[in-house]
PDB file of C-alpha atoms and ligand atoms in Angstrom:
ATOM      1  CA  UNK A 590      -7.613  14.163  75.866  1.00  0.00           C
ATOM      2  CA  UNK A 591      -5.527  12.256  73.311  1.00  0.00           C
ATOM      3  CA  UNK A 592      -6.204  11.700  69.634  1.00  0.00           C
ATOM      4  CA  UNK A 593      -4.785   8.855  67.599  1.00  0.00           C
ATOM      5  CA  UNK A 594      -4.025  10.970  64.510  1.00  0.00           C
ATOM      6  CA  UNK A 595      -3.518  14.464  65.937  1.00  0.00           C
ATOM      7  CA  UNK A 596      -1.043  15.900  68.398  1.00  0.00           C
ATOM      8  CA  UNK A 597      -2.036  18.880  70.514  1.00  0.00           C
ATOM      9  CA  UNK A 598       0.564  20.920  72.308  1.00  0.00           C
ATOM     10  CA  UNK A 599      -0.327  24.120  74.146  1.00  0.00           C
ATOM     11  CA  UNK A 600       2.134  26.680  75.489  1.00  0.00           C
ATOM     12  CA  UNK A 601       1.965  29.233  78.285  1.00  0.00           C
ATOM     13  CA  UNK A 602       0.894  31.969  75.846  1.00  0.00           C
ATOM     14  CA  UNK A 603      -2.234  30.018  74.911  1.00  0.00           C
ATOM     15  CA  UNK A 604      -0.938  28.996  71.488  1.00  0.00           C
ATOM     16  CA  UNK A 605      -2.022  25.491  70.500  1.00  0.00           C
ATOM     17  CA  UNK A 606       0.006  23.596  67.908  1.00  0.00           C
ATOM     18  CA  UNK A 607      -2.052  20.906  66.199  1.00  0.00           C
ATOM     19  CA  UNK A 608       0.019  18.386  64.245  1.00  0.00           C
ATOM     20  CA  UNK A 609      -1.610  15.982  61.807  1.00  0.00           C
ATOM     21  CA  UNK A 610       0.276  12.851  62.725  1.00  0.00           C
ATOM     22  CA  UNK A 611       0.275  10.071  60.113  1.00  0.00           C
ATOM     23  CA  UNK A 612       3.774  10.630  58.753  1.00  0.00           C
ATOM     24  CA  UNK A 613       4.003   7.151  57.189  1.00  0.00           C
ATOM     25  CA  UNK A 614       1.027   8.145  54.978  1.00  0.00           C
ATOM     26  CA  UNK A 615       2.225  11.725  54.527  1.00  0.00           C
ATOM     27  CA  UNK A 616      -0.511  12.777  56.966  1.00  0.00           C
ATOM     28  CA  UNK A 617      -3.316  11.845  54.570  1.00  0.00           C
ATOM     29  CA  UNK A 618      -6.757  12.657  55.934  1.00  0.00           C
ATOM     30  CA  UNK A 619      -8.670   9.475  56.702  1.00  0.00           C
ATOM     31  CA  UNK A 620     -11.937   9.045  58.619  1.00  0.00           C
ATOM     32  CA  UNK A 621     -10.054   8.876  61.923  1.00  0.00           C
ATOM     33  CA  UNK A 622      -8.375  12.240  61.309  1.00  0.00           C
ATOM     34  CA  UNK A 623     -11.778  13.839  60.754  1.00  0.00           C
ATOM     35  CA  UNK A 624     -13.189  12.144  63.845  1.00  0.00           C
ATOM     36  CA  UNK A 625     -10.249  13.423  65.883  1.00  0.00           C
ATOM     37  CA  UNK A 626     -10.531  16.885  64.355  1.00  0.00           C
ATOM     38  CA  UNK A 627     -14.233  17.055  65.205  1.00  0.00           C
ATOM     39  CA  UNK A 628     -13.495  16.331  68.871  1.00  0.00           C
ATOM     40  CA  UNK A 629     -10.490  18.636  68.942  1.00  0.00           C
ATOM     41  CA  UNK A 630     -12.393  21.539  67.388  1.00  0.00           C
ATOM     42  CA  UNK A 631     -14.786  21.517  70.309  1.00  0.00           C
ATOM     43  CA  UNK A 632     -11.793  21.890  72.642  1.00  0.00           C
ATOM     44  CA  UNK A 633     -10.253  24.648  70.510  1.00  0.00           C
ATOM     45  CA  UNK A 634     -13.583  26.488  70.447  1.00  0.00           C
ATOM     46  CA  UNK A 635     -14.504  26.217  74.105  1.00  0.00           C
ATOM     47  CA  UNK A 636     -11.184  26.237  75.976  1.00  0.00           C
ATOM     48  CA  UNK A 637     -10.651  29.914  76.791  1.00  0.00           C
ATOM     49  CA  UNK A 638      -6.988  29.274  77.632  1.00  0.00           C
ATOM     50  CA  UNK A 639      -6.392  28.451  73.936  1.00  0.00           C
ATOM     51  CA  UNK A 640      -6.138  31.784  72.151  1.00  0.00           C
ATOM     52  CA  UNK A 641      -4.491  30.962  68.820  1.00  0.00           C
ATOM     53  CA  UNK A 642      -3.970  27.810  66.783  1.00  0.00           C
ATOM     54  CA  UNK A 643      -1.166  26.635  64.516  1.00  0.00           C
ATOM     55  CA  UNK A 644      -1.729  23.662  62.223  1.00  0.00           C
ATOM     56  CA  UNK A 645       1.148  21.660  60.791  1.00  0.00           C
ATOM     57  CA  UNK A 646       2.058  18.159  59.631  1.00  0.00           C
ATOM     58  CA  UNK A 647       4.302  15.522  61.219  1.00  0.00           C
ATOM     59  CA  UNK A 648       7.566  14.560  59.583  1.00  0.00           C
ATOM     60  CA  UNK A 649       9.873  16.330  57.184  1.00  0.00           C
ATOM     61  CA  UNK A 650       7.948  15.719  53.946  1.00  0.00           C
ATOM     62  CA  UNK A 651       4.320  16.641  54.248  1.00  0.00           C
ATOM     63  CA  UNK A 652       1.857  19.068  55.701  1.00  0.00           C
ATOM     64  CA  UNK A 653      -0.991  16.864  54.442  1.00  0.00           C
ATOM     65  CA  UNK A 654      -0.763  14.950  51.134  1.00  0.00           C
ATOM     66  CA  UNK A 655      -4.533  14.910  50.656  1.00  0.00           C
ATOM     67  CA  UNK A 656      -7.550  12.870  51.517  1.00  0.00           C
ATOM     68  CA  UNK A 657      -6.686   9.224  52.070  1.00  0.00           C
ATOM     69  CA  UNK A 658      -6.849   7.729  48.579  1.00  0.00           C
ATOM     70  CA  UNK A 659      -7.262   4.188  49.911  1.00  0.00           C
ATOM     71  CA  UNK A 660     -10.555   5.301  51.477  1.00  0.00           C
ATOM     72  CA  UNK A 661     -11.618   7.291  48.410  1.00  0.00           C
ATOM     73  CA  UNK A 662     -11.122   4.195  46.265  1.00  0.00           C
ATOM     74  CA  UNK A 663     -14.009   2.495  48.111  1.00  0.00           C
ATOM     75  CA  UNK A 664     -16.478   5.379  48.138  1.00  0.00           C
ATOM     76  CA  UNK A 665     -19.653   5.418  46.004  1.00  0.00           C
ATOM     77  CA  UNK A 666     -21.734   8.443  45.004  1.00  0.00           C
ATOM     78  CA  UNK A 667     -23.887   8.528  48.112  1.00  0.00           C
ATOM     79  CA  UNK A 668     -20.989   8.067  50.542  1.00  0.00           C
ATOM     80  CA  UNK A 669     -18.899  10.505  48.511  1.00  0.00           C
ATOM     81  CA  UNK A 670     -21.385  13.299  49.101  1.00  0.00           C
ATOM     82  CA  UNK A 671     -21.468  12.504  52.819  1.00  0.00           C
ATOM     83  CA  UNK A 672     -17.671  12.357  52.991  1.00  0.00           C
ATOM     84  CA  UNK A 673     -17.388  15.721  51.293  1.00  0.00           C
ATOM     85  CA  UNK A 674     -20.005  17.328  53.545  1.00  0.00           C
ATOM     86  CA  UNK A 675     -18.260  15.986  56.659  1.00  0.00           C
ATOM     87  CA  UNK A 676     -14.860  17.310  55.593  1.00  0.00           C
ATOM     88  CA  UNK A 677     -16.348  20.638  54.584  1.00  0.00           C
ATOM     89  CA  UNK A 678     -18.082  20.963  57.977  1.00  0.00           C
ATOM     90  CA  UNK A 679     -14.826  20.293  59.854  1.00  0.00           C
ATOM     91  CA  UNK A 680     -12.852  22.827  57.805  1.00  0.00           C
ATOM     92  CA  UNK A 681     -15.682  25.363  58.045  1.00  0.00           C
ATOM     93  CA  UNK A 682     -15.727  24.984  61.830  1.00  0.00           C
ATOM     94  CA  UNK A 683     -11.978  25.609  61.849  1.00  0.00           C
ATOM     95  CA  UNK A 684     -12.448  28.705  59.715  1.00  0.00           C
ATOM     96  CA  UNK A 685     -15.285  29.794  61.999  1.00  0.00           C
ATOM     97  CA  UNK A 686     -13.134  29.759  65.122  1.00  0.00           C
ATOM     98  CA  UNK A 687     -12.941  33.327  66.339  1.00  0.00           C
ATOM     99  CA  UNK A 688      -9.302  32.728  67.280  1.00  0.00           C
ATOM    100  CA  UNK A 689      -6.525  33.088  64.701  1.00  0.00           C
ATOM    101  CA  UNK A 690      -5.674  29.843  62.925  1.00  0.00           C
ATOM    102  CA  UNK A 691      -2.299  29.735  61.151  1.00  0.00           C
ATOM    103  CA  UNK A 692      -1.186  26.979  58.783  1.00  0.00           C
ATOM    104  CA  UNK A 693       2.533  26.202  59.024  1.00  0.00           C
ATOM    105  CA  UNK A 694       2.944  24.350  55.729  1.00  0.00           C
ATOM    106  CA  UNK A 695       6.044  22.189  56.053  1.00  0.00           C
ATOM    107  CA  UNK A 696       5.861  20.138  52.844  1.00  0.00           C
ATOM    108  CA  UNK A 697       3.238  18.668  50.512  1.00  0.00           C
ATOM    109  CA  UNK A 698      -0.136  20.397  50.824  1.00  0.00           C
ATOM    110  CA  UNK A 699      -2.048  18.562  48.137  1.00  0.00           C
ATOM    111  CA  UNK A 700      -5.768  18.006  47.711  1.00  0.00           C
ATOM    112  CA  UNK A 701      -7.299  18.000  51.190  1.00  0.00           C
ATOM    113  CA  UNK A 702      -4.003  19.367  52.533  1.00  0.00           C
ATOM    114  CA  UNK A 703      -4.244  22.450  50.359  1.00  0.00           C
ATOM    115  CA  UNK A 704      -7.912  22.710  51.353  1.00  0.00           C
ATOM    116  CA  UNK A 705      -6.985  22.491  55.054  1.00  0.00           C
ATOM    117  CA  UNK A 706      -4.365  25.220  54.624  1.00  0.00           C
ATOM    118  CA  UNK A 707      -6.882  27.411  52.782  1.00  0.00           C
ATOM    119  CA  UNK A 708      -9.418  27.042  55.591  1.00  0.00           C
ATOM    120  CA  UNK A 709      -6.845  28.511  58.003  1.00  0.00           C
ATOM    121  CA  UNK A 710      -6.823  32.289  58.410  1.00  0.00           C
ATOM    122  CA  UNK A 711      -3.128  32.699  57.507  1.00  0.00           C
ATOM    123  CA  UNK A 712      -0.561  30.500  55.770  1.00  0.00           C
ATOM    124  CA  UNK A 713       3.191  30.413  56.302  1.00  0.00           C
ATOM    125  CA  UNK A 714       5.179  28.012  54.136  1.00  0.00           C
ATOM    126  CA  UNK A 715       8.595  26.391  54.263  1.00  0.00           C
ATOM    127  CA  UNK A 716      10.578  26.765  51.016  1.00  0.00           C
ATOM    128  CA  UNK A 717       9.978  23.048  50.353  1.00  0.00           C
ATOM    129  CA  UNK A 718       6.182  23.374  50.559  1.00  0.00           C
ATOM    130  CA  UNK A 719       4.238  22.211  47.509  1.00  0.00           C
ATOM    131  CA  UNK A 720       0.626  23.070  46.799  1.00  0.00           C
ATOM    132  CA  UNK A 721      -1.910  21.628  44.416  1.00  0.00           C
ATOM    133  CA  UNK A 722      -5.384  20.244  43.844  1.00  0.00           C
ATOM    134  CA  UNK A 723      -4.509  17.131  41.803  1.00  0.00           C
ATOM    135  CA  UNK A 724      -7.900  15.411  42.241  1.00  0.00           C
ATOM    136  CA  UNK A 725      -8.687  15.382  38.507  1.00  0.00           C
ATOM    137  CA  UNK A 726      -5.758  12.989  38.081  1.00  0.00           C
ATOM    138  CA  UNK A 727      -7.819  10.525  40.118  1.00  0.00           C
ATOM    139  CA  UNK A 728     -11.031  11.292  38.260  1.00  0.00           C
ATOM    140  CA  UNK A 729     -12.152  13.331  41.234  1.00  0.00           C
ATOM    141  CA  UNK A 730     -12.704  16.950  42.181  1.00  0.00           C
ATOM    142  CA  UNK A 731     -11.814  18.643  45.472  1.00  0.00           C
ATOM    143  CA  UNK A 732     -14.450  17.898  48.098  1.00  0.00           C
ATOM    144  CA  UNK A 733     -13.324  19.881  51.126  1.00  0.00           C
ATOM    145  CA  UNK A 734     -13.812  23.387  49.777  1.00  0.00           C
ATOM    146  CA  UNK A 735     -11.072  23.528  47.137  1.00  0.00           C
ATOM    147  CA  UNK A 736     -13.317  24.676  44.310  1.00  0.00           C
ATOM    148  CA  UNK A 737     -14.701  27.371  46.616  1.00  0.00           C
ATOM    149  CA  UNK A 738     -11.735  28.747  48.549  1.00  0.00           C
ATOM    150  CA  UNK A 739      -9.042  28.484  45.864  1.00  0.00           C
ATOM    151  CA  UNK A 740     -10.751  30.927  43.429  1.00  0.00           C
ATOM    152  CA  UNK A 741     -11.451  33.273  46.334  1.00  0.00           C
ATOM    153  CA  UNK A 742      -7.793  33.315  47.291  1.00  0.00           C
ATOM    154  CA  UNK A 743      -6.059  33.329  43.918  1.00  0.00           C
ATOM    155  CA  UNK A 744      -8.778  34.268  41.380  1.00  0.00           C
ATOM    156  CA  UNK A 745     -10.879  32.199  38.997  1.00  0.00           C
ATOM    157  CA  UNK A 746      -8.366  31.752  36.194  1.00  0.00           C
ATOM    158  CA  UNK A 747      -5.460  30.700  38.383  1.00  0.00           C
ATOM    159  CA  UNK A 748      -7.720  28.407  40.394  1.00  0.00           C
ATOM    160  CA  UNK A 749      -9.074  26.715  37.301  1.00  0.00           C
ATOM    161  CA  UNK A 750      -5.592  26.331  35.855  1.00  0.00           C
ATOM    162  CA  UNK A 751      -4.474  24.490  38.996  1.00  0.00           C
ATOM    163  CA  UNK A 752      -7.700  22.483  39.268  1.00  0.00           C
ATOM    164  CA  UNK A 753      -7.815  21.420  35.623  1.00  0.00           C
ATOM    165  CA  UNK A 754      -4.140  20.621  35.079  1.00  0.00           C
ATOM    166  CA  UNK A 755      -3.368  19.181  38.554  1.00  0.00           C
ATOM    167  CA  UNK A 756      -0.190  21.245  38.432  1.00  0.00           C
ATOM    168  CA  UNK A 757       1.730  21.265  41.726  1.00  0.00           C
ATOM    169  CA  UNK A 758       3.297  24.615  42.553  1.00  0.00           C
ATOM    170  CA  UNK A 759       6.209  25.505  44.809  1.00  0.00           C
ATOM    171  CA  UNK A 760       6.193  27.928  47.732  1.00  0.00           C
ATOM    172  CA  UNK A 761       7.495  30.828  45.618  1.00  0.00           C
ATOM    173  CA  UNK A 762       4.624  30.528  43.173  1.00  0.00           C
ATOM    174  CA  UNK A 763       2.135  30.060  46.014  1.00  0.00           C
ATOM    175  CA  UNK A 764       3.424  33.303  47.510  1.00  0.00           C
ATOM    176  CA  UNK A 765       3.217  35.105  44.184  1.00  0.00           C
ATOM    177  CA  UNK A 766      -0.431  34.140  43.583  1.00  0.00           C
ATOM    178  CA  UNK A 767      -1.567  34.812  47.156  1.00  0.00           C
ATOM    179  CA  UNK A 768      -1.972  31.233  48.314  1.00  0.00           C
ATOM    180  CA  UNK A 769       0.484  31.835  51.163  1.00  0.00           C
ATOM    181  CA  UNK A 770       1.353  34.988  53.048  1.00  0.00           C
ATOM    182  CA  UNK A 771       5.031  34.309  53.739  1.00  0.00           C
ATOM    183  CA  UNK A 772       7.874  31.846  53.093  1.00  0.00           C
ATOM    184  CA  UNK A 773       9.936  31.045  56.164  1.00  0.00           C
ATOM    185  CA  UNK A 774      13.041  28.812  56.543  1.00  0.00           C
ATOM    186  CA  UNK A 775      11.944  25.281  57.435  1.00  0.00           C
ATOM    187  CA  UNK A 776      13.876  25.273  60.713  1.00  0.00           C
ATOM    188  CA  UNK A 777      12.110  28.402  61.972  1.00  0.00           C
ATOM    189  CA  UNK A 778       8.653  27.763  60.461  1.00  0.00           C
ATOM    190  CA  UNK A 779       6.922  26.851  63.715  1.00  0.00           C
ATOM    191  CA  UNK A 780       8.701  29.544  65.695  1.00  0.00           C
ATOM    192  CA  UNK A 781       7.736  32.139  63.109  1.00  0.00           C
ATOM    193  CA  UNK A 782       4.112  30.949  63.204  1.00  0.00           C
ATOM    194  CA  UNK A 783       4.259  31.322  66.993  1.00  0.00           C
ATOM    195  CA  UNK A 784       5.678  34.831  66.601  1.00  0.00           C
ATOM    196  CA  UNK A 785       2.819  35.803  64.280  1.00  0.00           C
ATOM    197  CA  UNK A 786       0.334  34.293  66.753  1.00  0.00           C
ATOM    198  CA  UNK A 787       1.968  36.112  69.685  1.00  0.00           C
ATOM    199  CA  UNK A 788       1.815  39.406  67.773  1.00  0.00           C
ATOM    200  CA  UNK A 789      -1.902  38.925  67.158  1.00  0.00           C
ATOM    201  CA  UNK A 790      -2.403  38.035  70.824  1.00  0.00           C
ATOM    202  CA  UNK A 791      -1.088  41.438  71.902  1.00  0.00           C
ATOM    203  CA  UNK A 792      -4.014  43.073  70.060  1.00  0.00           C
ATOM    204  CA  UNK A 793      -7.510  43.589  71.415  1.00  0.00           C
ATOM    205  CA  UNK A 794      -8.990  40.060  71.463  1.00  0.00           C
ATOM    206  CA  UNK A 795     -12.517  41.274  70.735  1.00  0.00           C
ATOM    207  CA  UNK A 796     -11.251  43.237  67.754  1.00  0.00           C
ATOM    208  CA  UNK A 797      -9.275  40.243  66.450  1.00  0.00           C
ATOM    209  CA  UNK A 798     -12.377  38.031  66.642  1.00  0.00           C
ATOM    210  CA  UNK A 799     -14.471  40.711  64.951  1.00  0.00           C
ATOM    211  CA  UNK A 800     -11.918  41.116  62.133  1.00  0.00           C
ATOM    212  CA  UNK A 801     -11.964  37.387  61.425  1.00  0.00           C
ATOM    213  CA  UNK A 802     -15.768  37.250  61.502  1.00  0.00           C
ATOM    214  CA  UNK A 803     -16.248  40.393  59.428  1.00  0.00           C
ATOM    215  CA  UNK A 804     -13.837  39.344  56.669  1.00  0.00           C
ATOM    216  CA  UNK A 805     -15.465  35.908  56.612  1.00  0.00           C
ATOM    217  CA  UNK A 806     -18.917  37.490  56.253  1.00  0.00           C
ATOM    218  CA  UNK A 807     -17.789  40.092  53.728  1.00  0.00           C
ATOM    219  CA  UNK A 808     -16.745  37.403  51.255  1.00  0.00           C
ATOM    220  CA  UNK A 809     -20.314  36.081  51.184  1.00  0.00           C
ATOM    221  CA  UNK A 810     -22.141  39.394  50.859  1.00  0.00           C
ATOM    222  CA  UNK A 811     -22.600  42.055  48.194  1.00  0.00           C
ATOM    223  CA  UNK A 812     -20.673  45.286  48.732  1.00  0.00           C
ATOM    224  CA  UNK A 813     -23.424  47.243  50.473  1.00  0.00           C
ATOM    225  CA  UNK A 814     -24.389  44.379  52.772  1.00  0.00           C
ATOM    226  CA  UNK A 815     -20.713  43.758  53.579  1.00  0.00           C
ATOM    227  CA  UNK A 816     -20.215  47.426  54.444  1.00  0.00           C
ATOM    228  CA  UNK A 817     -23.313  47.317  56.660  1.00  0.00           C
ATOM    229  CA  UNK A 818     -21.899  44.241  58.417  1.00  0.00           C
ATOM    230  CA  UNK A 819     -18.616  46.082  58.949  1.00  0.00           C
ATOM    231  CA  UNK A 820     -20.441  49.074  60.449  1.00  0.00           C
ATOM    232  CA  UNK A 821     -22.327  46.771  62.829  1.00  0.00           C
ATOM    233  CA  UNK A 822     -19.094  45.062  63.884  1.00  0.00           C
ATOM    234  CA  UNK A 823     -17.411  48.455  64.278  1.00  0.00           C
ATOM    235  CA  UNK A 824     -20.245  49.469  66.595  1.00  0.00           C
ATOM    236  CA  UNK A 825     -19.758  46.276  68.565  1.00  0.00           C
ATOM    237  CA  UNK A 826     -16.041  47.032  68.880  1.00  0.00           C
ATOM    238  CA  UNK A 827     -16.808  50.590  69.997  1.00  0.00           C
ATOM    239  CA  UNK A 828     -19.029  49.264  72.784  1.00  0.00           C
ATOM    240  CA  UNK A 829     -16.266  46.989  74.148  1.00  0.00           C
ATOM    241  CA  UNK A 830     -14.062  47.390  77.215  1.00  0.00           C
ATOM    242  CA  UNK A 831     -11.125  46.561  74.947  1.00  0.00           C
ATOM    243  CA  UNK A 832     -11.770  49.648  72.811  1.00  0.00           C
ATOM    244  CA  UNK A 833     -12.079  51.819  75.906  1.00  0.00           C
ATOM    245  CA  UNK A 834      -8.793  50.396  77.214  1.00  0.00           C
ATOM    246  CA  UNK A 835      -7.000  50.526  73.834  1.00  0.00           C
ATOM    247  CA  UNK A 836      -7.847  54.144  73.093  1.00  0.00           C
ATOM    248  CA  UNK A 837      -7.259  55.247  76.691  1.00  0.00           C
ATOM    249  CA  UNK A 838      -3.890  53.494  76.832  1.00  0.00           C
ATOM    250  CA  UNK A 839      -2.830  55.277  73.643  1.00  0.00           C
ATOM    251  CA  UNK A 840      -3.824  58.658  75.054  1.00  0.00           C
ATOM    252  CA  UNK A 841      -2.072  57.914  78.359  1.00  0.00           C
ATOM    253  CA  UNK A 842       1.043  56.689  76.494  1.00  0.00           C
ATOM    254  CA  UNK A 843       1.022  53.265  78.168  1.00  0.00           C
ATOM    255  CA  UNK A 844       0.593  49.721  76.878  1.00  0.00           C
ATOM    256  CA  UNK A 845      -3.011  48.480  76.907  1.00  0.00           C
ATOM    257  CA  UNK A 846      -4.193  45.748  79.270  1.00  0.00           C
ATOM    258  CA  UNK A 847      -6.918  44.065  77.262  1.00  0.00           C
ATOM    259  CA  UNK A 848      -9.438  41.758  78.901  1.00  0.00           C
ATOM    260  CA  UNK A 849     -11.241  40.503  75.810  1.00  0.00           C
ATOM    261  CA  UNK A 850     -14.511  42.128  76.905  1.00  0.00           C
TER     262      UNK A 850
HETATM  263  N1  LIG B1684      -3.673   8.957  50.556  1.00  0.00           N
HETATM  264  C1  LIG B1684      -3.224   7.797  51.021  1.00  0.00           C
HETATM  265  N2  LIG B1684      -1.929   7.480  51.126  1.00  0.00           N
HETATM  266  C2  LIG B1684      -1.042   8.402  50.717  1.00  0.00           C
HETATM  267  C3  LIG B1684      -1.433   9.645  50.211  1.00  0.00           C
HETATM  268  C4  LIG B1684      -2.813   9.921  50.134  1.00  0.00           C
HETATM  269  N3  LIG B1684      -3.300  11.086  49.693  1.00  0.00           N
HETATM  270  N4  LIG B1684      -0.328  10.348  49.891  1.00  0.00           N
HETATM  271  C5  LIG B1684       0.720   9.569  50.202  1.00  0.00           C
HETATM  272  N5  LIG B1684       0.291   8.390  50.698  1.00  0.00           N
HETATM  273  C6  LIG B1684       1.108   7.265  51.174  1.00  0.00           C
HETATM  274  C7  LIG B1684       1.692   6.466  50.010  1.00  0.00           C
HETATM  275  O1  LIG B1684       0.749   5.552  49.501  1.00  0.00           O
HETATM  276  C8  LIG B1684       2.850   5.810  50.706  1.00  0.00           C
HETATM  277  O2  LIG B1684       2.362   4.752  51.472  1.00  0.00           O
HETATM  278  P1  LIG B1684       3.146   3.309  51.470  1.00  0.00           P
HETATM  279  O3  LIG B1684       4.514   3.642  52.006  1.00  0.00           O
HETATM  280  O4  LIG B1684       2.339   2.471  52.385  1.00  0.00           O
HETATM  281  O5  LIG B1684       3.168   2.870  50.035  1.00  0.00           O
HETATM  282  C9  LIG B1684       3.325   6.877  51.680  1.00  0.00           C
HETATM  283  O6  LIG B1684       2.228   7.751  51.884  1.00  0.00           O
HETATM  284  C10 LIG B1684       4.483   7.689  51.158  1.00  0.00           C
HETATM  285  O7  LIG B1684       4.114   8.254  49.922  1.00  0.00           O
HETATM  286  P2  LIG B1684       4.974   8.080  48.583  1.00  0.00           P
HETATM  287  O8  LIG B1684       4.045   8.236  47.410  1.00  0.00           O
HETATM  288  O9  LIG B1684       5.789   6.857  48.633  1.00  0.00           O
HETATM  289  O10 LIG B1684       5.941   9.357  48.690  1.00  0.00           O
HETATM  290  P3  LIG B1684       6.655  10.121  47.488  1.00  0.00           P
HETATM  291  O11 LIG B1684       7.615  11.060  48.129  1.00  0.00           O
HETATM  292  O12 LIG B1684       7.150   9.179  46.460  1.00  0.00           O
HETATM  293  O13 LIG B1684       5.475  11.000  46.794  1.00  0.00           O
HETATM  294  C11 LIG B1684       3.572  12.466  46.777  1.00  0.00           C
HETATM  295  C12 LIG B1684       4.866  12.026  47.501  1.00  0.00           C
HETATM  296  C13 LIG B1684       2.864  13.472  47.659  1.00  0.00           C
HETATM  297  C14 LIG B1684       3.932  13.114  45.414  1.00  0.00           C
HETATM  298  C15 LIG B1684       2.677  11.214  46.523  1.00  0.00           C
HETATM  299  O14 LIG B1684       2.559  10.504  47.754  1.00  0.00           O
HETATM  300  C16 LIG B1684       1.299  11.537  46.033  1.00  0.00           C
HETATM  301  O15 LIG B1684       1.115  11.846  44.860  1.00  0.00           O
HETATM  302  N6  LIG B1684       0.281  11.455  46.939  1.00  0.00           N
HETATM  303  C17 LIG B1684      -1.091  11.687  46.568  1.00  0.00           C
HETATM  304  C18 LIG B1684      -1.369  13.147  46.410  1.00  0.00           C
HETATM  305  C19 LIG B1684      -2.810  13.383  45.986  1.00  0.00           C
HETATM  306  O16 LIG B1684      -3.223  13.015  44.886  1.00  0.00           O
HETATM  307  N7  LIG B1684      -3.585  14.008  46.875  1.00  0.00           N
HETATM  308  C20 LIG B1684      -4.960  14.306  46.624  1.00  0.00           C
HETATM  309  C21 LIG B1684      -5.818  13.206  47.091  1.00  0.00           C
HETATM  310  S1  LIG B1684      -7.523  13.526  46.729  1.00  0.00           S
END
């Protein structure tokens, strides 16, 4: 399957690299990108040979420089709500994948680009990466989860400071406030993202999926309910072949051969 605004490249380890590919528009997210993403997500979700996903942007300048402003300029209140809900659903589906999703942020991650990176499970950034939610400059607010995920990642005060001032921050500051996990030289960004993905893929696949799901759930629940959800997921892990194999392999001093069951 081919997509007009996305590139999909899969390697022998089952790592898919998805590249948002509108470099002449700094990979801005237009309706076609969301249409392509919707179709691609179904492939990422259902194709068992794809085990981890890396998301990046085409060209040397941008990860994604935001929603496409030329489209936003034409949108009224009713369409705006629909547009927001559609983008949110796509990013939520990405976040809901029970396979690790890593953002390799290679440049501007503004507006929808920052929101896309935040919907990924992990974020690696090149030193040149720039992050921000500058929507207020346009008389807008983030519509793809920025007001929701940014405070969860960096805290309410820092989120509001970025949202209200439209300040764009560099990779160092993003690292300091917890918006990215690591800064990696630009030339090795993708390779490093692959290395992180490969590391995760050596772990018990059931456990990896359960970790992602349990953390996701925990953020929406009160402490006691979140702990109950963890106990249930722990029970599920304990019932798995992977746990039997993982613990047995440790005791027999051999590497585990996980099956994902
Ligand atoms: N939507 C639509 N087009 C965009 C875009 C966006 N979010 N971001 C960049 N582009 C386009 C520019 O219009 C330009 O197109 P053109 O060559 O046809 O004129 C092209 O991408 C290159 O961008 P340009 O502004 O010339 O690059 P720059 O290096 O001077 O500036 C940015 C880079 C990121 C600072 C600047 O493009 C920018 O501020 N973009 C908008 C960021 C934003 O507000 N995002 C949130 C949107 S809700």
